[in-house]
CSV table of C-alpha atoms and ligand atoms in Angstrom, one decimal:
chain,number,residue,atom,x,y,z
V,144,MET,CA,105.6,40.3,66.7
V,145,ASP,CA,107.6,39.0,63.9
V,146,TYR,CA,108.1,41.0,60.8
V,147,PHE,CA,110.0,38.3,59.7
V,148,LEU,CA,113.4,40.4,59.1
V,149,THR,CA,115.8,38.8,57.1
V,150,GLU,CA,119.7,38.0,58.9
V,151,GLU,CA,120.7,40.7,57.3
V,152,GLN,CA,117.6,43.0,57.8
V,153,GLN,CA,118.6,42.1,62.0
V,154,MET,CA,121.9,42.8,61.2
V,155,ILE,CA,121.2,47.0,60.2
V,156,ARG,CA,118.7,47.3,62.4
V,157,ASP,CA,121.7,46.2,65.4
V,158,LEU,CA,123.4,47.7,63.3
V,159,ALA,CA,121.7,51.4,63.9
V,160,ARG,CA,120.5,50.5,67.6
V,161,GLN,CA,124.1,50.0,68.4
V,162,ILE,CA,125.5,53.5,67.2
V,163,ALA,CA,122.1,54.9,68.9
V,164,GLU,CA,122.8,53.2,72.4
V,165,GLU,CA,126.4,53.2,72.7
V,166,LYS,CA,127.4,56.6,70.2
V,167,VAL,CA,124.1,58.7,70.3
V,168,LEU,CA,122.4,58.2,73.4
V,169,PRO,CA,125.4,59.2,76.0
V,170,VAL,CA,125.7,62.8,73.5
V,171,ARG,CA,121.7,63.3,73.1
V,172,ALA,CA,120.8,65.9,76.4
V,173,GLU,CA,124.4,67.3,74.9
V,174,LEU,CA,123.2,68.2,71.4
V,175,ASP,CA,119.6,69.3,73.0
V,176,GLU,CA,121.0,71.6,74.7
V,177,THR,CA,124.0,73.5,72.4
V,178,GLY,CA,122.3,72.5,69.1
V,179,GLU,CA,124.9,71.5,67.4
V,180,PHE,CA,125.3,69.7,64.2
V,181,PRO,CA,126.3,65.9,65.4
V,182,TRP,CA,130.0,65.7,62.8
V,183,GLU,CA,130.9,62.6,65.0
V,184,ILE,CA,127.6,61.0,64.6
V,185,MET,CA,127.4,61.4,61.1
V,186,LYS,CA,131.0,60.2,60.3
V,187,VAL,CA,130.0,56.9,62.8
V,188,LEU,CA,126.8,56.0,60.5
V,189,ALA,CA,129.4,56.4,57.4
V,190,GLN,CA,132.3,54.6,57.9
V,191,SER,CA,128.9,51.4,59.2
V,192,ASP,CA,127.7,52.5,56.2
V,193,LEU,CA,123.8,53.8,56.7
V,194,PHE,CA,124.2,56.2,54.2
V,195,GLY,CA,124.6,54.1,51.8
V,196,LEU,CA,121.5,51.7,52.4
V,197,PHE,CA,118.5,52.6,49.5
V,198,ILE,CA,121.7,53.7,47.2
V,199,PRO,CA,122.2,51.0,44.6
V,200,GLU,CA,124.9,49.3,44.5
V,201,GLU,CA,126.3,50.4,40.8
V,202,TYR,CA,126.4,53.6,42.5
V,203,GLY,CA,128.7,52.3,45.7
V,204,GLY,CA,125.3,52.0,48.1
V,205,LEU,CA,124.8,48.6,50.2
V,206,GLY,CA,121.4,48.4,47.0
V,207,LYS,CA,118.7,48.1,50.1
V,208,GLY,CA,115.6,50.1,50.2
V,209,SER,CA,113.0,52.4,52.5
V,210,PHE,CA,112.3,49.5,54.4
V,211,GLU,CA,115.7,49.3,55.4
V,212,LEU,CA,116.4,52.8,55.6
V,213,CYS,CA,113.0,53.0,57.9
V,214,LEU,CA,114.9,50.2,60.3
V,215,ALA,CA,117.8,52.2,60.4
V,216,VAL,CA,115.3,56.0,61.0
V,217,GLU,CA,113.6,54.2,63.4
V,218,GLU,CA,116.1,52.8,66.0
V,219,LEU,CA,117.6,56.1,65.8
V,220,SER,CA,114.5,57.6,66.9
V,221,LYS,CA,114.3,55.4,69.8
V,222,VAL,CA,117.3,57.6,71.0
V,223,CYS,CA,117.4,60.7,69.4
V,224,VAL,CA,114.8,62.4,66.7
V,225,GLY,CA,117.7,65.2,66.0
V,226,VAL,CA,119.6,62.6,65.6
V,227,SER,CA,117.7,60.9,62.6
V,228,THR,CA,116.1,63.8,61.4
V,229,SER,CA,120.3,64.6,59.7
V,230,TYR,CA,120.6,61.4,58.7
V,231,ALA,CA,116.9,60.7,57.2
V,232,ALA,CA,116.7,63.9,55.6
V,233,ASN,CA,119.9,63.3,53.3
V,234,ALA,CA,117.8,60.8,52.0
V,235,LEU,CA,115.4,62.7,51.5
V,236,GLY,CA,117.8,65.3,49.4
V,237,THR,CA,118.7,62.3,47.1
V,238,TYR,CA,115.8,60.8,46.1
V,239,PRO,CA,115.4,63.3,42.8
V,240,LEU,CA,119.1,62.0,41.6
V,241,THR,CA,118.0,58.2,43.2
V,242,LEU,CA,114.6,58.3,41.1
V,243,PHE,CA,114.8,60.8,38.4
V,244,GLY,CA,118.5,61.6,38.1
V,245,SER,CA,120.7,61.2,34.9
V,246,GLU,CA,123.5,58.5,34.6
V,247,GLU,CA,126.0,61.5,34.6
V,248,GLN,CA,124.2,62.8,38.0
V,249,LYS,CA,124.3,59.6,39.5
V,250,LYS,CA,128.1,58.7,38.6
V,251,LYS,CA,128.9,62.6,39.8
V,252,TYR,CA,127.4,61.8,42.8
V,253,LEU,CA,126.1,59.1,44.4
V,254,PRO,CA,129.1,57.6,45.4
V,255,ASP,CA,130.0,59.9,47.5
V,256,ILE,CA,126.2,60.5,49.3
V,257,ALA,CA,127.2,56.8,50.1
V,258,ALA,CA,129.8,56.5,51.3
V,259,GLY,CA,128.8,59.3,53.3
V,260,LYS,CA,131.8,62.0,52.4
V,261,LYS,CA,128.6,63.9,51.1
V,262,LEU,CA,125.7,65.8,52.6
V,263,VAL,CA,122.7,66.2,50.7
V,264,ALA,CA,119.6,68.6,51.4
V,265,PHE,CA,116.1,69.4,49.9
V,266,GLY,CA,115.2,73.0,48.8
V,267,LEU,CA,111.7,73.3,48.3
V,268,THR,CA,109.9,75.1,51.2
V,269,GLU,CA,109.3,79.0,51.2
V,270,ALA,CA,108.3,81.9,53.0
V,271,ASN,CA,104.8,81.4,50.9
V,272,ALA,CA,105.3,78.5,49.8
V,273,GLY,CA,104.7,75.7,52.6
V,274,SER,CA,101.8,73.1,52.4
V,275,ASP,CA,101.2,75.3,49.2
V,276,ALA,CA,104.3,73.4,47.7
V,277,GLY,CA,103.0,75.2,44.2
V,278,GLY,CA,103.3,78.7,45.4
V,279,ILE,CA,107.3,78.6,45.2
V,280,GLN,CA,108.9,81.7,43.6
V,281,THR,CA,112.7,81.5,43.7
V,282,THR,CA,113.2,81.5,39.4
V,283,ALA,CA,116.2,79.7,37.7
V,284,LYS,CA,116.4,81.2,34.4
V,285,LEU,CA,117.8,79.6,31.3
V,286,ASP,CA,121.2,81.6,30.4
V,287,GLY,CA,123.5,80.6,27.8
V,288,ASN,CA,125.2,77.6,29.3
V,289,GLU,CA,124.4,77.9,32.6
V,290,TYR,CA,120.5,78.4,34.6
V,291,VAL,CA,120.8,81.6,37.2
V,292,LEU,CA,118.9,80.9,40.5
V,293,ASN,CA,117.3,83.1,42.5
V,294,GLY,CA,115.1,83.7,45.4
V,295,THR,CA,115.6,82.2,49.3
V,296,LYS,CA,114.2,78.8,50.7
V,297,GLN,CA,113.2,78.4,54.1
V,298,TRP,CA,113.3,75.9,57.1
V,299,ILE,CA,115.9,73.7,54.9
V,300,THR,CA,116.9,70.6,57.7
V,301,ASN,CA,120.8,70.0,56.8
V,302,GLY,CA,121.0,73.4,55.9
V,303,SER,CA,125.0,74.9,55.6
V,304,ALA,CA,126.4,71.2,56.9
V,305,ALA,CA,125.2,69.6,53.0
V,306,ASP,CA,127.9,70.0,50.4
V,307,ILE,CA,124.5,69.1,47.4
V,308,TYR,CA,121.6,70.9,47.4
V,309,THR,CA,118.6,69.6,45.4
V,310,VAL,CA,116.6,72.2,44.8
V,311,ILE,CA,113.0,73.5,43.3
V,312,ALA,CA,112.4,76.7,41.3
V,313,ILE,CA,110.2,78.2,38.6
V,314,THR,CA,111.5,78.7,35.3
V,315,ASP,CA,108.3,79.5,33.6
V,316,ARG,CA,105.8,81.0,36.0
V,317,ASN,CA,102.9,81.3,33.7
V,318,LYS,CA,102.9,77.0,34.2
V,319,GLY,CA,101.6,76.8,37.8
V,320,ALA,CA,102.9,73.4,38.5
V,321,ARG,CA,104.4,73.1,35.3
V,322,GLY,CA,106.1,75.5,35.9
V,323,ALA,CA,109.1,74.4,38.6
V,324,SER,CA,112.2,72.5,37.8
V,325,ALA,CA,114.5,70.8,40.0
V,326,PHE,CA,118.3,71.1,39.7
V,327,ILE,CA,121.5,70.4,42.0
V,328,VAL,CA,123.7,73.4,43.8
V,329,GLU,CA,126.3,72.4,45.1
V,330,LYS,CA,128.3,74.7,48.3
V,331,GLY,CA,130.1,76.5,47.5
V,332,THR,CA,129.0,78.0,44.2
V,333,PRO,CA,129.0,81.6,43.8
V,334,GLY,CA,126.1,83.5,44.4
V,335,PHE,CA,124.7,80.5,46.8
V,336,THR,CA,124.7,81.4,50.7
V,337,PHE,CA,122.6,80.3,54.2
V,338,GLY,CA,120.7,82.6,55.8
V,339,LYS,CA,119.5,82.5,59.3
V,340,LYS,CA,119.8,79.3,61.6
V,341,GLU,CA,116.3,78.2,63.6
V,342,ASN,CA,116.4,78.6,66.7
V,343,LYS,CA,114.2,74.9,66.9
V,344,MET,CA,111.8,73.9,69.8
V,345,GLY,CA,113.1,70.3,69.2
V,346,ILE,CA,114.7,68.0,66.8
V,347,ARG,CA,118.0,70.8,68.1
V,348,ALA,CA,121.3,67.9,67.0
V,349,SER,CA,119.6,68.9,63.5
V,350,ILE,CA,119.9,71.9,61.5
V,351,THR,CA,117.6,74.4,59.7
V,352,THR,CA,118.7,77.5,57.6
V,353,GLU,CA,117.7,79.3,54.8
V,354,LEU,CA,119.7,78.9,51.1
V,355,VAL,CA,119.7,82.3,49.4
V,356,PHE,CA,120.7,82.2,45.9
V,357,ASP,CA,121.5,85.6,44.6
V,358,ASN,CA,122.4,85.5,40.6
V,359,CYS,CA,124.1,82.1,41.4
V,360,ARG,CA,124.8,80.6,38.2
V,361,ILE,CA,124.8,76.8,37.7
V,362,PRO,CA,125.7,74.7,35.1
V,363,LYS,CA,123.0,73.5,32.4
V,364,GLU,CA,124.2,69.9,33.3
V,365,ASN,CA,122.4,70.4,37.1
V,366,LEU,CA,118.9,70.5,35.8
V,367,ILE,CA,117.4,67.2,37.1
V,368,ALA,CA,114.9,65.4,34.5
V,369,LYS,CA,113.5,68.5,32.0
V,370,GLU,CA,112.3,71.7,32.5
V,371,GLY,CA,108.4,71.8,34.1
V,372,MET,CA,109.4,68.5,36.1
V,373,GLY,CA,110.0,69.9,39.4
V,374,PHE,CA,106.4,69.3,41.4
V,375,ILE,CA,106.6,65.5,40.1
V,376,VAL,CA,110.2,65.1,41.0
V,377,ALA,CA,109.2,66.7,45.0
V,378,MET,CA,106.1,65.1,45.0
V,379,LYS,CA,107.6,61.7,44.2
V,380,THR,CA,110.5,62.4,46.2
V,381,LEU,CA,108.3,63.6,48.7
V,382,ASP,CA,106.1,60.3,48.9
V,383,LYS,CA,109.9,58.1,48.7
V,384,SER,CA,110.5,59.4,51.9
V,385,ARG,CA,106.9,60.2,54.1
V,386,ALA,CA,107.8,56.9,55.6
V,387,GLY,CA,110.2,56.9,56.9
V,388,VAL,CA,109.2,60.4,58.7
V,389,GLY,CA,106.7,57.2,60.1
V,390,ALA,CA,109.4,55.5,61.0
V,391,GLN,CA,110.4,59.0,63.0
V,392,GLY,CA,107.5,58.6,65.0
V,393,LEU,CA,107.4,55.2,66.0
V,394,GLY,CA,110.9,55.4,67.0
V,395,VAL,CA,110.4,58.3,69.5
V,396,ALA,CA,107.7,56.5,70.5
V,397,GLN,CA,109.0,53.6,71.5
V,398,GLY,CA,111.9,55.0,73.0
V,399,ALA,CA,109.4,57.2,75.3
V,400,TYR,CA,107.1,54.1,76.1
V,401,ASP,CA,110.2,52.2,76.9
V,402,GLU,CA,111.0,54.6,79.8
V,403,ALA,CA,107.9,55.2,80.8
V,404,VAL,CA,107.4,50.6,81.8
V,405,LYS,CA,110.6,51.5,83.0
V,406,PHE,CA,109.4,54.0,85.5
V,407,ALA,CA,105.8,52.6,86.2
V,408,ARG,CA,108.4,50.0,87.0
V,409,GLN,CA,110.6,51.9,89.8
V,410,ARG,CA,108.4,54.2,90.7
V,411,HIS,CA,106.0,53.6,94.2
V,412,GLN,CA,103.3,54.9,95.2
V,413,PHE,CA,100.2,54.6,98.4
V,414,GLY,CA,102.9,51.1,98.5
V,415,HIS,CA,103.1,49.9,95.0
V,416,PRO,CA,105.2,50.5,92.2
V,417,VAL,CA,102.4,53.0,89.9
V,418,ILE,CA,103.1,50.1,87.0
V,419,SER,CA,100.6,47.6,89.1
V,420,PHE,CA,97.5,50.1,88.7
V,421,GLN,CA,94.9,49.7,86.3
V,422,ALA,CA,95.1,53.0,85.3
V,423,VAL,CA,98.9,52.5,84.6
V,424,GLN,CA,98.4,50.0,83.2
V,425,HIS,CA,95.5,51.0,80.3
V,426,MET,CA,97.7,53.8,79.4
V,427,LEU,CA,101.2,51.2,78.6
V,428,ALA,CA,98.5,49.4,77.3
V,429,ASP,CA,96.8,51.6,74.9
V,430,MET,CA,100.8,52.8,73.7
V,431,ALA,CA,101.2,49.2,72.6
V,432,ILE,CA,98.6,49.3,71.0
V,433,GLN,CA,100.0,52.3,68.7
V,434,ILE,CA,103.2,51.0,68.1
V,435,GLU,CA,102.1,47.8,67.1
V,436,ALA,CA,100.1,49.3,64.4
V,437,ALA,CA,102.2,51.9,63.5
V,438,ARG,CA,105.4,49.5,62.8
V,439,ALA,CA,102.9,47.1,61.1
V,440,LEU,CA,101.2,49.6,58.7
V,441,ILE,CA,105.1,51.2,58.0
V,442,TYR,CA,106.8,48.0,57.8
V,443,SER,CA,104.0,47.2,55.2
V,444,VAL,CA,103.7,50.7,53.4
V,445,ALA,CA,107.4,50.8,52.9
V,446,ARG,CA,107.2,47.2,51.9
V,447,MET,CA,105.5,48.3,48.5
V,448,ALA,CA,107.5,51.3,48.0
V,449,ASP,CA,110.6,48.6,47.7
V,450,SER,CA,108.4,46.7,45.4
V,451,GLY,CA,108.1,48.3,42.5
V,452,ALA,CA,104.4,49.6,43.1
V,453,LYS,CA,104.4,53.0,40.9
V,454,ASP,CA,101.8,54.7,42.5
V,455,ILE,CA,101.6,55.1,46.9
V,456,SER,CA,100.9,58.1,47.8
V,457,LYS,CA,98.0,57.7,49.4
V,458,GLU,CA,99.9,54.6,51.3
V,459,SER,CA,102.7,56.6,52.2
V,460,ALA,CA,100.6,59.9,53.6
V,461,MET,CA,98.6,57.1,55.5
V,462,ALA,CA,102.0,55.7,57.4
V,463,LYS,CA,103.7,59.1,57.5
V,464,THR,CA,99.8,60.7,59.2
V,465,PHE,CA,99.8,57.4,61.7
V,466,GLY,CA,103.5,57.0,62.5
V,467,THR,CA,103.9,60.7,63.2
V,468,ASP,CA,100.4,61.0,65.1
V,469,VAL,CA,101.0,57.9,67.1
V,470,GLY,CA,104.7,59.4,67.9
V,471,MET,CA,103.1,62.6,69.4
V,472,ARG,CA,100.8,61.0,71.3
V,473,VAL,CA,103.2,58.0,72.8
V,474,THR,CA,105.3,60.6,73.5
V,475,THR,CA,102.3,62.9,76.0
V,476,ASP,CA,101.7,60.0,77.7
V,477,ALA,CA,104.8,58.2,78.6
V,478,LEU,CA,105.0,61.6,80.0
V,479,GLN,CA,102.0,61.3,81.6
V,480,VAL,CA,102.9,58.4,83.5
V,481,MET,CA,106.1,59.5,84.8
V,482,GLY,CA,104.3,62.3,85.9
V,483,GLY,CA,106.7,65.4,87.1
V,484,SER,CA,109.8,63.3,86.9
V,485,GLY,CA,109.1,63.3,83.0
V,486,TYR,CA,108.4,66.5,82.9
V,487,MET,CA,112.1,67.7,83.8
V,488,LYS,CA,115.2,67.0,82.0
V,489,GLU,CA,116.8,64.5,84.1
V,490,TYR,CA,114.4,62.0,82.1
V,491,PRO,CA,114.7,62.2,78.0
V,492,VAL,CA,111.2,61.9,77.9
V,493,GLU,CA,110.6,65.9,77.6
V,494,LYS,CA,112.9,66.0,74.8
V,495,MET,CA,111.0,63.6,72.7
V,496,MET,CA,107.9,65.0,73.3
V,497,ARG,CA,109.1,68.3,72.0
V,498,ASP,CA,110.7,65.9,69.0
V,499,ALA,CA,107.7,64.7,68.5
V,500,LYS,CA,105.9,67.3,67.7
V,501,ILE,CA,107.5,68.4,64.2
V,502,LEU,CA,107.0,64.8,62.9
V,503,GLN,CA,103.0,66.1,62.3
V,504,ILE,CA,104.1,68.9,60.7
V,505,TYR,CA,107.5,68.4,58.2
V,506,GLU,CA,107.6,66.6,54.9
V,507,GLY,CA,103.3,67.6,54.2
V,508,THR,CA,101.3,68.2,58.2
V,509,ASN,CA,99.3,65.9,58.6
V,510,GLN,CA,96.2,67.9,57.5
V,511,ILE,CA,98.1,67.6,54.1
V,512,GLN,CA,98.6,64.1,54.6
V,513,ARG,CA,94.9,64.0,55.0
V,514,ASN,CA,93.9,65.5,51.9
V,515,VAL,CA,96.2,63.7,49.6
V,516,ILE,CA,94.6,60.4,51.1
V,517,GLY,CA,91.1,62.6,50.3
V,518,GLN,CA,91.4,62.8,46.8
V,519,CYS,CA,93.2,59.8,46.7
V,520,ILE,CA,90.1,58.3,47.7
V,521,ILE,CA,88.3,60.4,45.5
V,522,LYS,CA,89.7,59.3,42.4
V,523,GLU,CA,89.0,55.6,43.4
V,524,ALA,CA,84.7,56.1,43.8
V,525,ALA,CA,85.5,57.7,40.9
V,526,LYS,CA,87.2,55.0,38.8
V,527,GLN,CA,84.6,52.3,40.7
V,528,LYS,CA,82.0,54.1,39.0
V,529,ASN,CA,83.2,54.1,35.8
F,253,COS,N1,102.9,62.3,42.5
F,253,COS,C1,102.9,62.3,40.9
F,253,COS,N2,102.0,63.3,40.5
F,253,COS,C2,101.5,64.1,41.6
F,253,COS,C3,101.5,63.9,43.0
F,253,COS,C4,102.5,63.1,43.3
F,253,COS,N3,102.0,62.9,45.0
F,253,COS,N4,101.0,64.8,43.8
F,253,COS,C5,100.0,65.5,42.3
F,253,COS,N5,100.5,65.5,41.3
F,253,COS,C6,100.7,66.2,39.8
F,253,COS,C7,98.9,66.6,39.9
F,253,COS,O1,98.9,64.8,39.3
F,253,COS,C8,99.5,67.7,39.1
F,253,COS,O2,99.5,67.6,37.6
F,253,COS,P1,98.7,67.8,37.2
F,253,COS,O3,99.3,69.2,36.4
F,253,COS,O4,99.1,66.9,35.6
F,253,COS,O5,97.0,67.7,36.6
F,253,COS,C9,100.1,68.3,39.6
F,253,COS,O6,101.1,67.1,40.4
F,253,COS,C10,99.4,69.5,40.9
F,253,COS,O7,99.6,68.7,41.7
F,253,COS,P2,97.6,69.2,42.8
F,253,COS,O8,96.4,69.8,41.7
F,253,COS,O9,97.6,67.9,43.7
F,253,COS,O10,98.3,70.4,43.4
F,253,COS,P3,98.1,71.3,44.8
F,253,COS,O11,99.2,72.9,44.7
F,253,COS,O12,96.2,71.2,45.1
F,253,COS,O13,99.3,70.8,45.9
F,253,COS,C11,99.5,69.0,47.9
F,253,COS,C12,98.8,69.5,46.6
F,253,COS,C13,99.2,69.8,48.4
F,253,COS,C14,99.2,67.7,47.2
F,253,COS,C15,100.9,69.6,47.5
F,253,COS,O14,101.7,71.2,47.3
F,253,COS,C16,102.1,68.5,48.6
F,253,COS,O15,102.4,68.0,49.6
F,253,COS,N6,102.1,69.9,49.7
F,253,COS,C17,103.2,69.7,51.0
F,253,COS,C18,104.4,69.9,50.4
F,253,COS,C19,104.9,68.8,51.2
F,253,COS,O16,105.1,68.7,52.1
F,253,COS,N7,106.0,70.1,52.3
F,253,COS,C20,106.9,70.1,53.3
F,253,COS,C21,108.2,70.5,52.6
F,253,COS,S1,109.4,69.3,51.9
F,253,COS,S2,110.3,68.2,53.4
């Protein structure tokens, strides 16, 4: 299908594709095995200006948007979702700054982020606050000219690899969701350390750790927006980034589908290539339909986000849910088409299937996304009735 990409968008897609094929593909199995952070690939992405895609030009970026970011994420995810997670989590961590940062904060942090000199992570989740994002317990107390942070963040992508952390903490426990605030915490700040490093089923080329704050003092100026805006900062950040998670699902689905088609042409049974059997063709046809439908939805939502639309909660939740459900279904079916070979580490599809699973879970489970969509439907229906 033709998505009418501009020449520039085609260049961005082709650049990401080239990096994925030349730099990521040769090392993806090794990264999956060792669980090492892909520093060399991050360097290449930085040299290619891909960290600056969504950052405004006045802060050293390329001034593009969610759509271009989705194109890059899709290409990287075709080859390795672990790598695309490390890359995309940087955007997730940066959105609080691009969306809500002050002029001083943007000037101070965005140029280094755009240049890929500093990596970013987003710290929301805690042991008792996953789907219930309002249930966070990490606190930030104002003491003179500093906030003092205490608490532990869990399952933070790019934890310990990142230099800059955008962190949500409670400044007023009595105010519920309106008592949370967003902060910038730099690596190396006394009282800020990294806890457990997780050993994961998939996306092993990304790093996931705890962030531990023990009387960590940060300057008052590191507050993002105003006190009490933390929950809104987090929700708007997630609204903005969720099409990108959908693009990860889309990319891994495309990667697995391509492998399945290639395999089905080569593998012979009963004297014929297995692709000649209708049972296999129907599976491939269903996979192709789902991939194209996901692409159409994700690209439309990303373009909507870039158009300046104010409320994209419902659409971005749809893109995330559909894209990542397609990612899981298509990788599972691709493995089925490949049979015993698909299950073996000799082929990349078993890794793709392991990688795809997290996409239905992180940045808001697909059950939470359906809640978000449901709430939007209720609001729309109420408006229509009035
Ligand atoms: N944009 C702006 N404001 C939003 C918003 C959004 N997308 N979503 C909620 N809000 C506002 C609400 O309007 C409400 O404001 P008021 O207090 O003025 O009424 C406030 O935030 C609280 O909203 P709500 O009552 O809906 O919050 P809940 O605690 O019920 O939780 C969900 C809402 C479940 C949607 C939220 O907790 C969520 O997204 N959870 C998943 C979090 C997640 O993605 N975790 C993954 C880890 S982060 S990588």
